[in-house]
mmCIF file of C-alpha atoms in Angstrom:
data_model
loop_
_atom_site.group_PDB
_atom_site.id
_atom_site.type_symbol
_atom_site.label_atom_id
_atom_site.label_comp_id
_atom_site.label_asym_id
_atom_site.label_seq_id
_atom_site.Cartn_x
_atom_site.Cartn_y
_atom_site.Cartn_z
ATOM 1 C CA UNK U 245 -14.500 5.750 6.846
ATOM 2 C CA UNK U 246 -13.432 2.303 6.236
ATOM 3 C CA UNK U 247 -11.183 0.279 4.062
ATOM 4 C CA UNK U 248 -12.747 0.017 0.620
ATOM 5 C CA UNK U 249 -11.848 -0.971 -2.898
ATOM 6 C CA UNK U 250 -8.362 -3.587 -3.790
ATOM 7 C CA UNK U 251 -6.637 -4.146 -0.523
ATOM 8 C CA UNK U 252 -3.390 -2.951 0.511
ATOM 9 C CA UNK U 253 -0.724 -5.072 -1.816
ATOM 10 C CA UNK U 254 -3.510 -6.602 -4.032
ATOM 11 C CA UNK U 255 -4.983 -6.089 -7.500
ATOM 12 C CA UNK U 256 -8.236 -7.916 -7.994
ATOM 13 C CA UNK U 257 -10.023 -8.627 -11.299
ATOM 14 C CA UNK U 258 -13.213 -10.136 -11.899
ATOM 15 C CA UNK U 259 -13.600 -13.476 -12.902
ATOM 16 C CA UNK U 260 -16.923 -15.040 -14.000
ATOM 17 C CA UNK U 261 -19.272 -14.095 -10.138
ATOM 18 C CA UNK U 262 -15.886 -14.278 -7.936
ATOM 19 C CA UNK U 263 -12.786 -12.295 -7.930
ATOM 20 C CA UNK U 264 -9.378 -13.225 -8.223
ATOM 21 C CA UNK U 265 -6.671 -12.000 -5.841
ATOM 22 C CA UNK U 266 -3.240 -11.481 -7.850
ATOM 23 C CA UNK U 267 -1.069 -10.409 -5.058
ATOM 24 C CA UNK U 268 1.662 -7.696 -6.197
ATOM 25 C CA UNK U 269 4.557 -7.685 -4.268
ATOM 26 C CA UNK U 270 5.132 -4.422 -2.074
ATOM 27 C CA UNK U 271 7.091 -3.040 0.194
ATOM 28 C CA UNK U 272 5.211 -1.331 2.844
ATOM 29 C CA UNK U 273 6.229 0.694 6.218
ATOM 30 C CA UNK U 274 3.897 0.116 9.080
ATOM 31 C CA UNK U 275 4.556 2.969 11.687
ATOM 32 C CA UNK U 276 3.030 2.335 15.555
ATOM 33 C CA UNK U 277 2.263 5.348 17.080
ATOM 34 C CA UNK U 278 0.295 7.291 19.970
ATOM 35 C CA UNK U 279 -2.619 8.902 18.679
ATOM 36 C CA UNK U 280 -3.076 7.653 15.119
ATOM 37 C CA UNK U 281 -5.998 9.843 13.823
ATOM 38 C CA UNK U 282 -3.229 12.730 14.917
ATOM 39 C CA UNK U 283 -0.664 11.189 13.048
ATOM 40 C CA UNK U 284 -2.718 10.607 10.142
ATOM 41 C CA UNK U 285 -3.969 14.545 10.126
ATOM 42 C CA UNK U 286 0.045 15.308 10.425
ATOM 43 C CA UNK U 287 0.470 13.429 7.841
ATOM 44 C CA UNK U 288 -2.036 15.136 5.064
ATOM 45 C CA UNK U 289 -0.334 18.301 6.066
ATOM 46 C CA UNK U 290 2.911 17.370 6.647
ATOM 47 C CA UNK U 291 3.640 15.042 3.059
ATOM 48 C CA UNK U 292 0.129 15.397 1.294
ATOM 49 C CA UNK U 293 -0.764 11.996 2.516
ATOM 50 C CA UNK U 294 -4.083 10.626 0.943
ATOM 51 C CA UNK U 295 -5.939 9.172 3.353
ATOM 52 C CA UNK U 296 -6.605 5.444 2.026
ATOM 53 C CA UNK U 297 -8.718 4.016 5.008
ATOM 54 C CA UNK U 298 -9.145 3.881 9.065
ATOM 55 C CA UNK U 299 -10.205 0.576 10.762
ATOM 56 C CA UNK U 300 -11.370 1.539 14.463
ATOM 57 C CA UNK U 301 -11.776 -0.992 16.963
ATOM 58 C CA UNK U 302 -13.891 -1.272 19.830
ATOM 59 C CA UNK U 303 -11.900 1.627 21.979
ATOM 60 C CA UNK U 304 -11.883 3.939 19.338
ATOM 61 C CA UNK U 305 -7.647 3.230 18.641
ATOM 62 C CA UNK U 306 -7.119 2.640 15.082
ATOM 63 C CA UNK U 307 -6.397 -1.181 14.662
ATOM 64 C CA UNK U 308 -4.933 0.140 10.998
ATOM 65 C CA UNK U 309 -5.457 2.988 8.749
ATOM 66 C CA UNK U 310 -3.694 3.314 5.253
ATOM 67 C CA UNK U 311 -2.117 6.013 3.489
ATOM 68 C CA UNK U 312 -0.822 7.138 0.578
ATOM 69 C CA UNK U 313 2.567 9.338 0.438
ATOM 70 C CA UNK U 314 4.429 10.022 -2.626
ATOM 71 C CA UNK U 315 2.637 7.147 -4.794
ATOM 72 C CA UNK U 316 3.357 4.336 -1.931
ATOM 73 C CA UNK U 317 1.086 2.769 0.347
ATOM 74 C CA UNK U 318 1.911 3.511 4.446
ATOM 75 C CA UNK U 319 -0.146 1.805 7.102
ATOM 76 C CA UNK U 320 -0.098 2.500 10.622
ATOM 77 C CA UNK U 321 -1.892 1.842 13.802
ATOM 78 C CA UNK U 322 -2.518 3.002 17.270
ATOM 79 C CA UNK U 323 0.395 1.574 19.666
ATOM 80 C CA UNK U 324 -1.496 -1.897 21.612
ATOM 81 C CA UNK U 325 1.167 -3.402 23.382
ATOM 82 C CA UNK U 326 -1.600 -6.682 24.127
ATOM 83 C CA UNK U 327 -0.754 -7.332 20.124
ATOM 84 C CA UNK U 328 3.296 -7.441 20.602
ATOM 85 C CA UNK U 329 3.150 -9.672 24.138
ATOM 86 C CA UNK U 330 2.603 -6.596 26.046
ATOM 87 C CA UNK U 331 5.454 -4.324 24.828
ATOM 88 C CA UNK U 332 4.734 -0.941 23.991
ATOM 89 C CA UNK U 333 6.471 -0.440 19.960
ATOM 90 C CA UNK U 334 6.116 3.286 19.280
ATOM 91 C CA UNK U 335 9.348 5.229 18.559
ATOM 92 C CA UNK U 336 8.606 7.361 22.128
ATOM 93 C CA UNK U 337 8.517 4.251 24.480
ATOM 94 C CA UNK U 338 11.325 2.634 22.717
ATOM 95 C CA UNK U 339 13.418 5.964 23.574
ATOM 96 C CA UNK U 340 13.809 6.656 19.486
ATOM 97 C CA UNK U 341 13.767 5.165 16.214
ATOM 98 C CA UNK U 342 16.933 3.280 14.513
ATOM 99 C CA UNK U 343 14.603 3.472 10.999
ATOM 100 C CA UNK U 344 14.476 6.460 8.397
ATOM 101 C CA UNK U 345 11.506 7.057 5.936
ATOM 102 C CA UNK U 346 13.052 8.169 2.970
ATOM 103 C CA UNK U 347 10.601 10.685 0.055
ATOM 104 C CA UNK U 348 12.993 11.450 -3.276
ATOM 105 C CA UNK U 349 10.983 14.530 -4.381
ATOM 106 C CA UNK U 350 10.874 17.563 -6.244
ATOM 107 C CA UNK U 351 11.211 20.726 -4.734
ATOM 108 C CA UNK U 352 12.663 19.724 -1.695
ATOM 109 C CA UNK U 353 13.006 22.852 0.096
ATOM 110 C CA UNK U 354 8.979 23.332 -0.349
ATOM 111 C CA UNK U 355 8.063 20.178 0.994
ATOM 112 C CA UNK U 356 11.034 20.216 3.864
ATOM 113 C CA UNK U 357 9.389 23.791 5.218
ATOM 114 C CA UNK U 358 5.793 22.091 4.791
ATOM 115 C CA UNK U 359 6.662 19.210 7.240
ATOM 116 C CA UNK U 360 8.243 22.126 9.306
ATOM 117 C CA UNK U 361 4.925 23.783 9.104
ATOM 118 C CA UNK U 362 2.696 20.912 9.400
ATOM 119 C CA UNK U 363 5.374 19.784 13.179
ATOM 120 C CA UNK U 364 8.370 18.378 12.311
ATOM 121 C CA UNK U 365 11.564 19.083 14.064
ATOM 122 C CA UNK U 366 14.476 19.363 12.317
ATOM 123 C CA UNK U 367 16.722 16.216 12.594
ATOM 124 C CA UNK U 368 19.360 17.200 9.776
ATOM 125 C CA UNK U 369 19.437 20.627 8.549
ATOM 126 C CA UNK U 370 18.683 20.850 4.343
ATOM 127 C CA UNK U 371 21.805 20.762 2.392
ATOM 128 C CA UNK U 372 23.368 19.942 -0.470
ATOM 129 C CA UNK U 373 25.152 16.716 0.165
ATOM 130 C CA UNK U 374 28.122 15.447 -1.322
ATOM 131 C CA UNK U 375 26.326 12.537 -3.593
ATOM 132 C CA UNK U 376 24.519 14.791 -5.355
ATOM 133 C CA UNK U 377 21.220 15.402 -3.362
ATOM 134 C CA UNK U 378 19.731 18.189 -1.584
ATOM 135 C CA UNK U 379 18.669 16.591 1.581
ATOM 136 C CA UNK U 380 17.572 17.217 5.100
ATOM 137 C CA UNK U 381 15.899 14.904 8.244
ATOM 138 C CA UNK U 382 12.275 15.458 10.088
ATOM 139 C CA UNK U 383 11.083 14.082 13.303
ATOM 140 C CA UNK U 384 7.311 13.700 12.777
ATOM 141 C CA UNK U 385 5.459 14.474 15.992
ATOM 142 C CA UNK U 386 5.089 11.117 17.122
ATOM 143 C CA UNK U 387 8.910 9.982 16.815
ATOM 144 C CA UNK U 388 9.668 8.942 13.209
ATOM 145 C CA UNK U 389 11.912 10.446 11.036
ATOM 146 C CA UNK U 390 11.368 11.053 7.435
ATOM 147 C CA UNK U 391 14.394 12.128 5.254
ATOM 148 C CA UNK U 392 13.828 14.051 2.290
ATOM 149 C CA UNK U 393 16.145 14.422 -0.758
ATOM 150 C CA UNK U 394 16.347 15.599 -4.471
ATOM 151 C CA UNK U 395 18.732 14.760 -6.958
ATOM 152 C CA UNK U 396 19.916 18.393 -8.058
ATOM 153 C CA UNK U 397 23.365 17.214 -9.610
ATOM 154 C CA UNK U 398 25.222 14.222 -11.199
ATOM 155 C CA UNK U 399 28.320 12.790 -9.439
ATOM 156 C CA UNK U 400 30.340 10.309 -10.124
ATOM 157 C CA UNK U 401 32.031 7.892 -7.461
ATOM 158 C CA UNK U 402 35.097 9.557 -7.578
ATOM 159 C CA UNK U 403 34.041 12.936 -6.815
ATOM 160 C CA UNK U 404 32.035 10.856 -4.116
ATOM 161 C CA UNK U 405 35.463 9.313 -2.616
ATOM 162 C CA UNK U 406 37.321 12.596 -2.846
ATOM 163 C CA UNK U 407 34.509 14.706 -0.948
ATOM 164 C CA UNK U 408 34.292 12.028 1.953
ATOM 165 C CA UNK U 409 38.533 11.851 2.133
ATOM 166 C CA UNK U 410 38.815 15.821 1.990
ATOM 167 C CA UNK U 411 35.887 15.884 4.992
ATOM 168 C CA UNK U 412 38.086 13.867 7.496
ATOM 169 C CA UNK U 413 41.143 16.841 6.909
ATOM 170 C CA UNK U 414 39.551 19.150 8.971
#
């Protein structure tokens, strides 16, 4: 399977025998990981990823593959240190990630026990949190952590204030 159709981040539209690039802007996380073909099976399970695309290169690593997770584009790649002057950028030989995924969805508690299923570890137990989400942190198998949350009641910043005052009284 390769890349087909618009790429990643750009709408094309036909003009006279050529086509036009009209770049939209995007935001777009690019994980690095060990094993991408892995990842990207996790991934289908884990947050009913659509597979967008796989480049392989001559090894057989993906060089990039593209996904899409609740209606936004992620890319990611087999770790090749040769590409980042010989460091090694996966959230394993970096001893952790400092970066969170975040998915808003709906029916949290569904699709927190599907990553569970699919591998994840739990990072931050499920719970109702004080701004008004339901929310809870995965580790994916390969080191990055996806937080999931859903609005399930309006707060205001007050209540917000007094909940975070009240928690340091214990």
């Amino acid at each position: 399977m390769s890349l087909s159709g618009p790429r990643i981040g750009r709408a094309h539209q036909q003009q006279g025998d050529t086509m036009a690039i009209n770049v939209e802007p995007a935001l777009s996380p690019h994980l690095v990981v060990d094993d991408a073909a892995s990842a990207i099976d996790f991934y289908v399970k884990a947050f009913d990823a659509v597979e967008l695309g796989r480049v392989p290169g001559p090894d057989g690593k993906l060089i990039h593959a593209a996904l899409r997770i609740n209606g936004f584009t992620v890319m990611l790649n087999d770790d090749v240190p040769q590409m980042c002057g010989g460091k090694s950028m996966t959230p394993t030989s970096l001893g952790g990630t400092p970066v969170t995924i975040h998915l808003t969805v709906t029916d949290v508690d569904a699709k927190f026990q599907r990553a569970l299923n699919a591998g994840a570890t739990v990072v931050t137990a499920l719970e109702d949190q004080l701004w008004g989400d339901r929310y809870g942190v995965v580790a994916d198998p390969f080191g990055h952590h996806w937080s999931l949350g859903q609005p399930v009641r309006e707060v205001n910043m007050d209540e917000i204030q007094a909940a975070m005052s009240s928690q340091g009284d214990g």
